[in-house]
Coordinates of C-alpha atoms in Angstrom, one line a residue:
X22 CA 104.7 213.3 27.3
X23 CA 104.4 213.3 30.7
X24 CA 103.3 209.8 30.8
X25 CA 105.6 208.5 28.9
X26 CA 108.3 209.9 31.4
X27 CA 106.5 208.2 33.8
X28 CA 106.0 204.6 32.3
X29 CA 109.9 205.2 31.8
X30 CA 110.8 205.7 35.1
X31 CA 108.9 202.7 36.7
X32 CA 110.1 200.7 33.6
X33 CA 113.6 201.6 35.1
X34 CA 112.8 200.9 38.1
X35 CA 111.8 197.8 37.8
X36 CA 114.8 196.6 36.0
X37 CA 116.8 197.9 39.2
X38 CA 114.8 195.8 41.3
X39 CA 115.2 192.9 39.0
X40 CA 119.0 193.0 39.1
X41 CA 119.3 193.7 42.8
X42 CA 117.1 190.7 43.3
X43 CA 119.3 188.8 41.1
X44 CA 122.6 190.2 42.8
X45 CA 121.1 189.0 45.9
X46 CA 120.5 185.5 44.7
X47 CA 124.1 184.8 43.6
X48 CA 125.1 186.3 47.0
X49 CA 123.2 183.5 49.1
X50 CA 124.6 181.0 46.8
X51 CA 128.0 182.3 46.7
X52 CA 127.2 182.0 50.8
X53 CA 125.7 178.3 51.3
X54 CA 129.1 177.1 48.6
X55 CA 131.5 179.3 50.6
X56 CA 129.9 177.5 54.2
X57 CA 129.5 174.1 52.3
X58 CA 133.5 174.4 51.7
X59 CA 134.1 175.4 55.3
X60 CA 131.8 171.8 55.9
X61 CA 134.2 170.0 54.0
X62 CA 137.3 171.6 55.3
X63 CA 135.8 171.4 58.9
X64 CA 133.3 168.3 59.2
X65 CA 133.6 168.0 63.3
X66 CA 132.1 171.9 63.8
X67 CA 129.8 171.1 61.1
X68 CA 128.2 168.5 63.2
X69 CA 128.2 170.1 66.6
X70 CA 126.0 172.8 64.8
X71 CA 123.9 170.2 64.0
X72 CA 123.6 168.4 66.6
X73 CA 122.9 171.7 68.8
X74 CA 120.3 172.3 66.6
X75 CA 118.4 168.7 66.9
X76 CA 118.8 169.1 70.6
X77 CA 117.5 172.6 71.1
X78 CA 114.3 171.3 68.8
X79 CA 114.5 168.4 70.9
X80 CA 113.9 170.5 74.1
X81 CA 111.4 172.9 72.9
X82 CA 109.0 170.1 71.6
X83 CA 109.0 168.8 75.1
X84 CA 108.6 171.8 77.2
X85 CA 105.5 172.0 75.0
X86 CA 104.4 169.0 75.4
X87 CA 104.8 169.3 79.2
X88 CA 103.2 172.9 78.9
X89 CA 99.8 171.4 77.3
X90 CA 99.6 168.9 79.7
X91 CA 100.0 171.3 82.6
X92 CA 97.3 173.9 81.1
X93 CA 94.8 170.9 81.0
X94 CA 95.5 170.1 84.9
X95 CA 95.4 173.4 86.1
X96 CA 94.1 175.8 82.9
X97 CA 90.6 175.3 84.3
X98 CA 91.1 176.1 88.1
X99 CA 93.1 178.9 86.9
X100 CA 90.4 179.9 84.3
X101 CA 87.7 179.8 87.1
X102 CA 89.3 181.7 89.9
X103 CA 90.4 184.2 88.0
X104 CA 87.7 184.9 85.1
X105 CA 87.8 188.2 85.0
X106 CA 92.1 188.4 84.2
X107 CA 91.1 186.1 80.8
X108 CA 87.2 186.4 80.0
X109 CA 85.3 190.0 80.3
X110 CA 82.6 189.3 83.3
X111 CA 79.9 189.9 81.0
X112 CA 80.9 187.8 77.8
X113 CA 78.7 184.4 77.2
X114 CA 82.0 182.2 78.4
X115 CA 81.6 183.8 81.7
X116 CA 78.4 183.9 82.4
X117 CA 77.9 179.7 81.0
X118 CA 81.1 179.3 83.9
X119 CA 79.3 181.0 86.1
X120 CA 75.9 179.2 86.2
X121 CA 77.3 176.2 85.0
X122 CA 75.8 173.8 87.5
X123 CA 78.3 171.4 90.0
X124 CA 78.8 167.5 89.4
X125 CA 77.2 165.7 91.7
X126 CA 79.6 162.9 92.9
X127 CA 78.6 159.5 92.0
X128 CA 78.3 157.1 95.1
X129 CA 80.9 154.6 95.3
X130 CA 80.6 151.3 93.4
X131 CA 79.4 148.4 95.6
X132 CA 82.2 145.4 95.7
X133 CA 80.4 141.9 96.0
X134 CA 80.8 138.7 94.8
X135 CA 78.4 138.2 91.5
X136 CA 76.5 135.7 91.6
X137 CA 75.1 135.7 88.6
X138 CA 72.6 137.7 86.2
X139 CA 69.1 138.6 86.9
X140 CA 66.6 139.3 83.4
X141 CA 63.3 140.7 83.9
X142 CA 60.2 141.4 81.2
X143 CA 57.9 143.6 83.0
X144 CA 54.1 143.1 82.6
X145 CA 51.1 145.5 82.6
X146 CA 50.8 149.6 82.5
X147 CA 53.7 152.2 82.9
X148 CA 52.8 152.1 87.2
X149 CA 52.6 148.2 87.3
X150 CA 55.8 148.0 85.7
X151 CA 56.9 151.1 87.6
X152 CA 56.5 148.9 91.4
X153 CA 57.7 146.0 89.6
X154 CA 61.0 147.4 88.5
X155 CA 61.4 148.6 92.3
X156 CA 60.9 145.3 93.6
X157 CA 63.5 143.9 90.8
X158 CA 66.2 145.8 92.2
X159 CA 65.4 145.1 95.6
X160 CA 65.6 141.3 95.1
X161 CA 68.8 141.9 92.9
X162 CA 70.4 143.6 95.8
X163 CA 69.5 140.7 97.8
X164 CA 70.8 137.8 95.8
X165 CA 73.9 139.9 94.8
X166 CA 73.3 139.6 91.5
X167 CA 73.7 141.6 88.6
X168 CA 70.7 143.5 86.8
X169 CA 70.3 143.9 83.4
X170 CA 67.9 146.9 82.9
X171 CA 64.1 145.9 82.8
X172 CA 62.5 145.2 79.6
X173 CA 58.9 147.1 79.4
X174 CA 55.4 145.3 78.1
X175 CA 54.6 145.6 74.5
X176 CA 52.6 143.2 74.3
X177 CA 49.3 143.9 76.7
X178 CA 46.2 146.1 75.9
X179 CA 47.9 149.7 74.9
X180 CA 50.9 148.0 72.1
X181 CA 52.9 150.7 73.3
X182 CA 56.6 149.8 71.5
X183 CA 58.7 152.2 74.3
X184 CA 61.9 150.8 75.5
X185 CA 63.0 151.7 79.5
X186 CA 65.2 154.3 77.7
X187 CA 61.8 156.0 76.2
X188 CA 60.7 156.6 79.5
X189 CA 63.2 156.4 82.1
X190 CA 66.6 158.3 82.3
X191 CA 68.3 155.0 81.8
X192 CA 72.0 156.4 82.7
X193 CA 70.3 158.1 86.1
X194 CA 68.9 154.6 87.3
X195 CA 72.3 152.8 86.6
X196 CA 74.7 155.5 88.3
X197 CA 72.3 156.3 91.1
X198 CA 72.2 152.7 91.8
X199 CA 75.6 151.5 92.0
X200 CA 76.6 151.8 95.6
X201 CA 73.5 149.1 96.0
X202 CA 73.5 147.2 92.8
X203 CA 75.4 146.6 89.6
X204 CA 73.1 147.4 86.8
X205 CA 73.8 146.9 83.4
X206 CA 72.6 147.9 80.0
X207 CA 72.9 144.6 78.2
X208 CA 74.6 141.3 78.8
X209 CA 78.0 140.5 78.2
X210 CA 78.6 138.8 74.5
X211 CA 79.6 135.4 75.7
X212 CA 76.7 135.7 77.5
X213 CA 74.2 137.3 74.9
X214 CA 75.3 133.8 72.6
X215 CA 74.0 131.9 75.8
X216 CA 70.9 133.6 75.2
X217 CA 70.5 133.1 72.0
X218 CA 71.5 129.7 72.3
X219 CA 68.5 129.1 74.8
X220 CA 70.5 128.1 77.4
X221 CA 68.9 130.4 80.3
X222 CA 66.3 129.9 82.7
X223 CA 63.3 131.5 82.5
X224 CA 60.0 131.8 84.7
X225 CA 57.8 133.5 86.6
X226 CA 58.1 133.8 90.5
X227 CA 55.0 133.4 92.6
X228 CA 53.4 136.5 93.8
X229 CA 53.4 138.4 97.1
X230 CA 56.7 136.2 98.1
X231 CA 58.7 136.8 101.3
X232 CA 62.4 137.6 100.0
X233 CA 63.5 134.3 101.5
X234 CA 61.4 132.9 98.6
X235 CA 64.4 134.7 96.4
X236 CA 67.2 133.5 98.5
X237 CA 65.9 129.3 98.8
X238 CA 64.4 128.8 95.5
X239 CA 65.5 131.4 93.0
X240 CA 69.5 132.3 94.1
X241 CA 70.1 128.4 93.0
X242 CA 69.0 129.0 89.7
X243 CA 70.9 132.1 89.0
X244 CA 73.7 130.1 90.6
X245 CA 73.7 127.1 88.2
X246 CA 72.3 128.6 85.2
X247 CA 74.3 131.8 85.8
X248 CA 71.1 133.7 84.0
X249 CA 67.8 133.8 85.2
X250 CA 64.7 135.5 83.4
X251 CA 61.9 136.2 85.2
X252 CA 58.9 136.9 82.7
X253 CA 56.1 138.3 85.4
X254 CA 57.3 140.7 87.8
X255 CA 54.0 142.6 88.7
X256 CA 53.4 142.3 92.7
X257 CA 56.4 139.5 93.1
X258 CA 57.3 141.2 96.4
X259 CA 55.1 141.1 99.4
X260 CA 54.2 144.1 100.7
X261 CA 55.3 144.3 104.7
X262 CA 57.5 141.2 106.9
X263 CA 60.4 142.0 104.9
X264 CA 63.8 143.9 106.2
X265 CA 63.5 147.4 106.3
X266 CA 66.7 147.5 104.2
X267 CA 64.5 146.0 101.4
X268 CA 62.3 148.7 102.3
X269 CA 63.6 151.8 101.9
X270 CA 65.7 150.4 98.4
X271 CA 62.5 150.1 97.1
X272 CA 61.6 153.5 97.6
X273 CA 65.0 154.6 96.9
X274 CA 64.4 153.3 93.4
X275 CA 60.8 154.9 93.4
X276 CA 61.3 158.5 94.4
X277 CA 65.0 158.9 93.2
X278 CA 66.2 156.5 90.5
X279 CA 63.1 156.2 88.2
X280 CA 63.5 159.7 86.8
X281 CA 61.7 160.1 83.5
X282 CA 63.5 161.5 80.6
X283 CA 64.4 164.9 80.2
X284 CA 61.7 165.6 77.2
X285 CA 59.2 163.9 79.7
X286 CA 60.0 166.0 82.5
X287 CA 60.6 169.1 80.6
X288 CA 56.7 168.8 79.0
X289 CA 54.8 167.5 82.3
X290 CA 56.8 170.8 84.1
X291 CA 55.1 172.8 81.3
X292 CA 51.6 171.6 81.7
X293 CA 52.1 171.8 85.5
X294 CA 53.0 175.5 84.8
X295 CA 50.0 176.3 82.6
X296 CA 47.8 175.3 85.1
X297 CA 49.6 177.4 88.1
X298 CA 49.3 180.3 86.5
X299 CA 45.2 179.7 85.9
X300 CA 45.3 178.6 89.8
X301 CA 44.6 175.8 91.7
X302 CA 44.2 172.6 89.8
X303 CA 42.9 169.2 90.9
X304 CA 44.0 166.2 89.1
X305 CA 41.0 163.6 88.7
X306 CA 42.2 159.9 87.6
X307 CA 39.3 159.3 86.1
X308 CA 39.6 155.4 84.9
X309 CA 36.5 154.6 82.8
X310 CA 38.8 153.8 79.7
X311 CA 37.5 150.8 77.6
X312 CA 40.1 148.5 78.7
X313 CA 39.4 149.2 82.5
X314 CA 35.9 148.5 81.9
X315 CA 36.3 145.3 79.6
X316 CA 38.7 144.5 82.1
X317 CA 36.5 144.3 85.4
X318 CA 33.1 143.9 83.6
X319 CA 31.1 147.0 85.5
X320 CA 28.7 148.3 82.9
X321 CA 26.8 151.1 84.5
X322 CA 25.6 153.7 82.7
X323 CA 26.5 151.7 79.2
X324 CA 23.8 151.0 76.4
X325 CA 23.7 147.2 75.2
X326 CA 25.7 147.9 72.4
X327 CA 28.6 148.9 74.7
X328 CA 28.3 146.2 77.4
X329 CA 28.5 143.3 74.2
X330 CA 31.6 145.6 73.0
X331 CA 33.4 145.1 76.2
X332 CA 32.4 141.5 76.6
X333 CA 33.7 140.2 73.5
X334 CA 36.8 142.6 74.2
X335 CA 37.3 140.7 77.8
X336 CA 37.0 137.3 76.1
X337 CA 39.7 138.3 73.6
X338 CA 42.2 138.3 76.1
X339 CA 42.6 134.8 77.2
X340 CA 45.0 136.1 80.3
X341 CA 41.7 138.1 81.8
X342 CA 40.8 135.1 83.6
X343 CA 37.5 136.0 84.7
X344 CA 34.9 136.1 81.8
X345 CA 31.8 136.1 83.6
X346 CA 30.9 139.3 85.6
X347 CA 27.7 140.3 87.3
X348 CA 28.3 144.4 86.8
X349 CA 25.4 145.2 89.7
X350 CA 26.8 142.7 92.1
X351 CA 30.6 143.6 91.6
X352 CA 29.4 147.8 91.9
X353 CA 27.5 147.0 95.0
X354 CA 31.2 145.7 96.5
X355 CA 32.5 148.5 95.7
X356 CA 34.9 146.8 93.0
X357 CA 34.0 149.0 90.2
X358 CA 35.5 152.6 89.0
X359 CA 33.1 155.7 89.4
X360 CA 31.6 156.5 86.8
X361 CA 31.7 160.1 85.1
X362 CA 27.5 160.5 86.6
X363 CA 28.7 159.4 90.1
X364 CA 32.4 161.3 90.4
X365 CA 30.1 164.4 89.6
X366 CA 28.0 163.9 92.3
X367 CA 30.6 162.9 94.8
X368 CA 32.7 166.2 93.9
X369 CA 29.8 168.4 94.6
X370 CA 29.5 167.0 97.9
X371 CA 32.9 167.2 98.9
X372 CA 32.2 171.0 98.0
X373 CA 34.7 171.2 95.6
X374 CA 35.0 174.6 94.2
X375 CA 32.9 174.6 90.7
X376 CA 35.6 176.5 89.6
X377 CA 38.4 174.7 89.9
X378 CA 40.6 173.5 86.8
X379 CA 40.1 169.8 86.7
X380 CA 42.8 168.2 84.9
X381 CA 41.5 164.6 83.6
X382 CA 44.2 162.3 84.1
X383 CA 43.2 159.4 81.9
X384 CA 43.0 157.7 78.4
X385 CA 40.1 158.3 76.3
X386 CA 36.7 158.1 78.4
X387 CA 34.7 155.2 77.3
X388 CA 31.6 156.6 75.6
X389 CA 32.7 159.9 74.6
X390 CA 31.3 162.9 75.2
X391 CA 28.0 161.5 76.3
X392 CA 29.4 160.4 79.3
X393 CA 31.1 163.7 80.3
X394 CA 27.9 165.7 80.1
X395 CA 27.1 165.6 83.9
X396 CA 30.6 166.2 85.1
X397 CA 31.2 168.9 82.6
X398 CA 27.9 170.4 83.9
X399 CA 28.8 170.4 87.4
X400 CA 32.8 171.7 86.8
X401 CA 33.0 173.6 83.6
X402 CA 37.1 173.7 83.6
X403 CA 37.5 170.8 82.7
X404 CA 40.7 170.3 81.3
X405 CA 43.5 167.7 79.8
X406 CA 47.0 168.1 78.3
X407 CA 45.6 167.8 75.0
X408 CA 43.8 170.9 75.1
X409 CA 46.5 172.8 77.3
X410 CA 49.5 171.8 74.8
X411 CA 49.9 172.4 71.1
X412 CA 49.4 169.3 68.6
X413 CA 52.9 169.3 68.0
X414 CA 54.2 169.4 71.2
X415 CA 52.6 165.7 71.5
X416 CA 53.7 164.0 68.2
X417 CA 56.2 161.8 70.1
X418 CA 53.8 160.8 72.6
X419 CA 51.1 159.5 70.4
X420 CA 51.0 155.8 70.2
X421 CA 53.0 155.4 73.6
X422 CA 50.3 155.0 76.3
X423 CA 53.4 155.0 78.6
X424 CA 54.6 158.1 78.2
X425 CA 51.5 159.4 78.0
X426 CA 50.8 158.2 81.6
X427 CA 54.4 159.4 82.5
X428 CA 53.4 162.9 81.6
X429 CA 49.8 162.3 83.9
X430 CA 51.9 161.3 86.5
X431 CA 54.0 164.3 86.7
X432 CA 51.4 166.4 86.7
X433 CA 49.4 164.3 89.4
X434 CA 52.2 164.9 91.6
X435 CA 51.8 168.6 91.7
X436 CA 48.5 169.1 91.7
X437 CA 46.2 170.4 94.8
X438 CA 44.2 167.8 95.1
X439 CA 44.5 164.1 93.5
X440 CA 41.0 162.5 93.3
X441 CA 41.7 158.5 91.8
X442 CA 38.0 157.0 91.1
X443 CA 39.7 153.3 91.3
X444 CA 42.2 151.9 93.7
X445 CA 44.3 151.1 90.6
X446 CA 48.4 151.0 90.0
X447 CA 49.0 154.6 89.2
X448 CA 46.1 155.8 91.7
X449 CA 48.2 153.4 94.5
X450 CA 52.0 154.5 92.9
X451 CA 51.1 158.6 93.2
X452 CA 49.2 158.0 96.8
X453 CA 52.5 157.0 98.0
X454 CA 54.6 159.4 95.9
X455 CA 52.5 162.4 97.3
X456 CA 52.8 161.1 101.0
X457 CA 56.6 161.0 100.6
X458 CA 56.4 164.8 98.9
X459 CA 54.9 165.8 102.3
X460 CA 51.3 164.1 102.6
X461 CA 49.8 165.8 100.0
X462 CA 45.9 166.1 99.7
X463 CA 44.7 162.8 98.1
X464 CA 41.1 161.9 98.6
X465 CA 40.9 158.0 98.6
X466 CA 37.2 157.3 97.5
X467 CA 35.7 154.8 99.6
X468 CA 33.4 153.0 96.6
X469 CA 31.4 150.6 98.4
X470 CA 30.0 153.1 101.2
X471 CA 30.0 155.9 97.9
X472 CA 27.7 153.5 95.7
X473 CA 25.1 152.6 98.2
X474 CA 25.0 156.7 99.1
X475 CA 24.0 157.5 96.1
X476 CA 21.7 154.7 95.4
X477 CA 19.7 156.5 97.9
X478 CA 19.9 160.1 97.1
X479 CA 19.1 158.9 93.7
X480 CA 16.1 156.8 94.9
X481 CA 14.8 160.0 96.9
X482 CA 15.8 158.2 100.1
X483 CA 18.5 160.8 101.3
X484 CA 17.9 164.9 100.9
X485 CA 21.1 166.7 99.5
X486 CA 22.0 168.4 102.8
X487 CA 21.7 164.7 104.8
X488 CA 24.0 162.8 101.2
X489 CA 26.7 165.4 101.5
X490 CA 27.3 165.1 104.8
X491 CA 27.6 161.7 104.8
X492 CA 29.7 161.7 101.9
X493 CA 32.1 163.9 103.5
X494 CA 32.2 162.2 107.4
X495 CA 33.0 159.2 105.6
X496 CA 35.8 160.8 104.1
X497 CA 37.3 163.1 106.6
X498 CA 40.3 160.2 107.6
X499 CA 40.7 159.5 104.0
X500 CA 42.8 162.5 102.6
X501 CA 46.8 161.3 102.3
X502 CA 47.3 162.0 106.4
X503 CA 49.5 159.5 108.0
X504 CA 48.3 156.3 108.8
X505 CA 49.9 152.8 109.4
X506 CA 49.0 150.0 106.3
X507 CA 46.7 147.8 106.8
X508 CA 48.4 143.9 107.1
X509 CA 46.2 141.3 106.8
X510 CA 48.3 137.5 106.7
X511 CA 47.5 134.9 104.3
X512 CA 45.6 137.7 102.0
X513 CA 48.3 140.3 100.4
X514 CA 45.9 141.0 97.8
X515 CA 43.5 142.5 100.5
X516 CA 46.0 144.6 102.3
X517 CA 47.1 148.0 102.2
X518 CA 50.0 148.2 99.0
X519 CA 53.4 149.3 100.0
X520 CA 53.5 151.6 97.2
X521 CA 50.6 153.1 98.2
X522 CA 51.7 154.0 101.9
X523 CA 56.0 153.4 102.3
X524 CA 55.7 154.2 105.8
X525 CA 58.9 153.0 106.5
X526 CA 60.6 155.9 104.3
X527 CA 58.3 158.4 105.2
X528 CA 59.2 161.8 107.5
X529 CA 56.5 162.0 110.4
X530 CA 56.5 164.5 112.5
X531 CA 53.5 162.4 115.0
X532 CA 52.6 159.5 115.5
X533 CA 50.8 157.0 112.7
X534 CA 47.2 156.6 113.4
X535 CA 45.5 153.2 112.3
X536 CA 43.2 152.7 109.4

């Protein structure tokens, strides 16, 4: 019963609110007919209303407009001097504000008259192609020309498919560059059609070249053609008798424009930090990979099935030009690598610590494991970024010698000590790079003296004691100190390598001693 009350009353009441609803209904309509008359009777207030309507709107929209405009000029000054009146000090915002690192301010873009466009293909290893690059924008700067960014070998030895963006941070060397030189990505498209048309000029300048060289016989070119290629770029610049301008570009372009990309960097600081927190690590370049070998035909130490290997491998490659090698007479003049046997000897009479992490900077070493035996002996912590990092950390890596090399390189920077067992690119390239970073300890083997050393230790001729001492007076002046390079005129290829010693861009605090 009592329900039924109930039901009743909230039947009833919802009939009440029905009709009020209604009632309220015909009163707005009875309203809009009642002001639509007064429209009628009075159209000139009628459109007053209206028009104060559209212009209030009017007004609003634009103070809003003005409003948003104002809050992106100002709302992030205000937002930053003030956090703590719009963000709690504590809250993720503030903190990312807070640490949030300053812009560095580009350097002003260089006005010159263009004189054309300057294409370069980039032969040999990542350091060849590293010095060549350097030289590139040197003689670009010169010619005041523009610079399309290098294209890297693919073709040589390693295959390694890596574009200058797989490597380099591409948008570093462009902006860091443009107060000197104006770099681009690609060519225009009227020009790209030229390209592909043929009609550019391609060639390879002659080596070791005075920039003059540049400014007589190749500025002409760029000039009528309006693109030039050059297809060989490794060692196109001489090494000294050129403006010291051109110099310290070069090494400009070296030290602060070729920055590897941030995964590169951000997995050679990793290995670097493995190692420092094992202790002091020396990095031995240890070049006894098969092409290095095949290459300069030194065959010490390999069985007969090895040395045919690396003939017929050296005869494969028609631009080797030398094909017939005597491997005792070129080790005698002191034009071979050290091999694994020998750099194990020389270390222990250095008196290198035994146990210091030695980080193997290097491909895979020809003959394997066999070959490794003595030097694994005589330094048991023997150690490369294969076995410091995870599988999977390198499966971007594998196939791309280059950025293999560019992870090597990073950590050869850092290390110690740097040991290189050949006068190579990359042993050259991080000699100079560690004498900029404050003459850090490089020992620069001296072969020829090393190999006739331990031809007589071996052959009984020389006790330990009398060997080690020698090994070590011949090296005292050869640890990455100071020293002026070595010019010798009408023979570049026998002279000291700028890359190897920029003296020009270096901060002495003595005088330069001679070599």
């Amino acid at each position: 019963m009592c329900r039924l009350e109930k039901s009743e009353k909230k039947s009833d009441y919802g009939v009440k609110e029905k009709d009020r609803r209604w009632q309220m209904g015909f009163k707005y309509l009875g309203e809009r007919k009642v002001e639509k008359m007064k429209c009628s009777v009075f159209p000139r207030s009628c459109m007053k209303l209206w028009m104060i309507r559209a212009t209030t709107t009017l007004l609003l929209w634009t103070c809003v407009v003005q409003l948003t405009a104002l809050g992106e000029m100002w709302g992030p000054r205000v937002l930053k001097g003030w956090p703590s009146c719009f963000t709690p000090s504590d809250s993720p915002l503030a903190v990312k504000m807070s640490s949030a690192p300053a812009k560095i301010p580009l350097p002003p873009k260089r006005v010159y008259k263009n004189n054309g466009y300057l294409m370069v293909s980039c032969n040999g290893g990542l350091n060849q192609m590293r010095s060549a690059i350097c030289d590139m924008v040197a003689i670009a700067r010169y010619l005041n020309v523009t610079l399309i960014v290098p294209e890297l070998d693919k073709t040589s030895f390693w295959n390694d498919p890596s574009e200058f963006q797989d490597i380099f941070d591409v948008d570093n060397f462009i902006t860091s560059l443009r107060d000197e030189v104006r770099i681009l990505k690609e060519l225009p498209p009227r020009l790209k059609r030229r390209v592909k048309l043929g009609m550019v000029h391609s060639m390879p300048p002659i080596s070791w070249s005075n920039i003059s060289y540049y400014l007589y016989q190749i500025l002409p070119l760029i000039q009528k053609y309006k693109i030039v290629h050059l297809n060989k770029t490794d060692s196109r610049l001489a090494n000294n008798g050129l403006p010291i301008e051109i110099q310290k570009l070069r090494c400009r372009v070296n030290f602060n424009a070729l920055r590897f990309t941030p995964q590169i960097e951000e997995l050679g600081g990793r290995v670097i930090k493995l190692l420092r927190q094992r202790g002091p690590f020396l990095v031995l370049h240890l070049r006894y990979e098969m092409d290095m070998l095949a290459f300069s035909g030194c065959t010490q130490g390999c069985n007969n099935e090895e040395v045919e290997e690396l003939t017929r491998m050296r005869y494969a490659y028609p631009w080797w030009k030398e094909k017939v090698i005597n491997s005792d007479l070129k080790r005698k003049d002191g034009l071979c690598p050290l091999t694994p046997e020998e750099t194990a000897l020389i270390l222990r009479a250095l008196d290198i610590d035994r146990n210091i992490q030695i980080y193997i900077a290097a491909g895979e070493i020809y003959g394997g494991q066999r070959r490794m035996t003595s030097l694994r002996a005589a330094y048991p912590n023997l150690v490369r970024k294969e076995t410091l990092l995870e599988p999977l950390d390198l499966r971007f890596f594998q196939n791309h010698s280059s950025q293999m090399a560019a992870l090597d390189y990073l950590v050869s920077l850092q290390s110690d000590i740097f040991v290189p067992t050949y006068d190579g690119n990359m042993a050259k390239v991080v000699e100079g790079h560690r004498r900029f970073l404050g003459f850090k300890k490089t020992i620069l083997l001296d072969r020829k003296l090393l190999v006739d050393l331990i031809d007589q230790y071996n052959d009984g001729l020389l006790s330990w004691e009398k060997f080690s001492s020698l090994v070590k007076e011949v090296h005292v002046n050869r640890m990455g100190s100071p020293t002026r390079r070595v010019v010798i005129l009408d023979r570049p290829k026998e002279e000291d390598n700028f890359y190897a010693n920029p003296e020009e861009c270096l901060q002495l605090v003595g005088p330069l001693s001679s070599t």
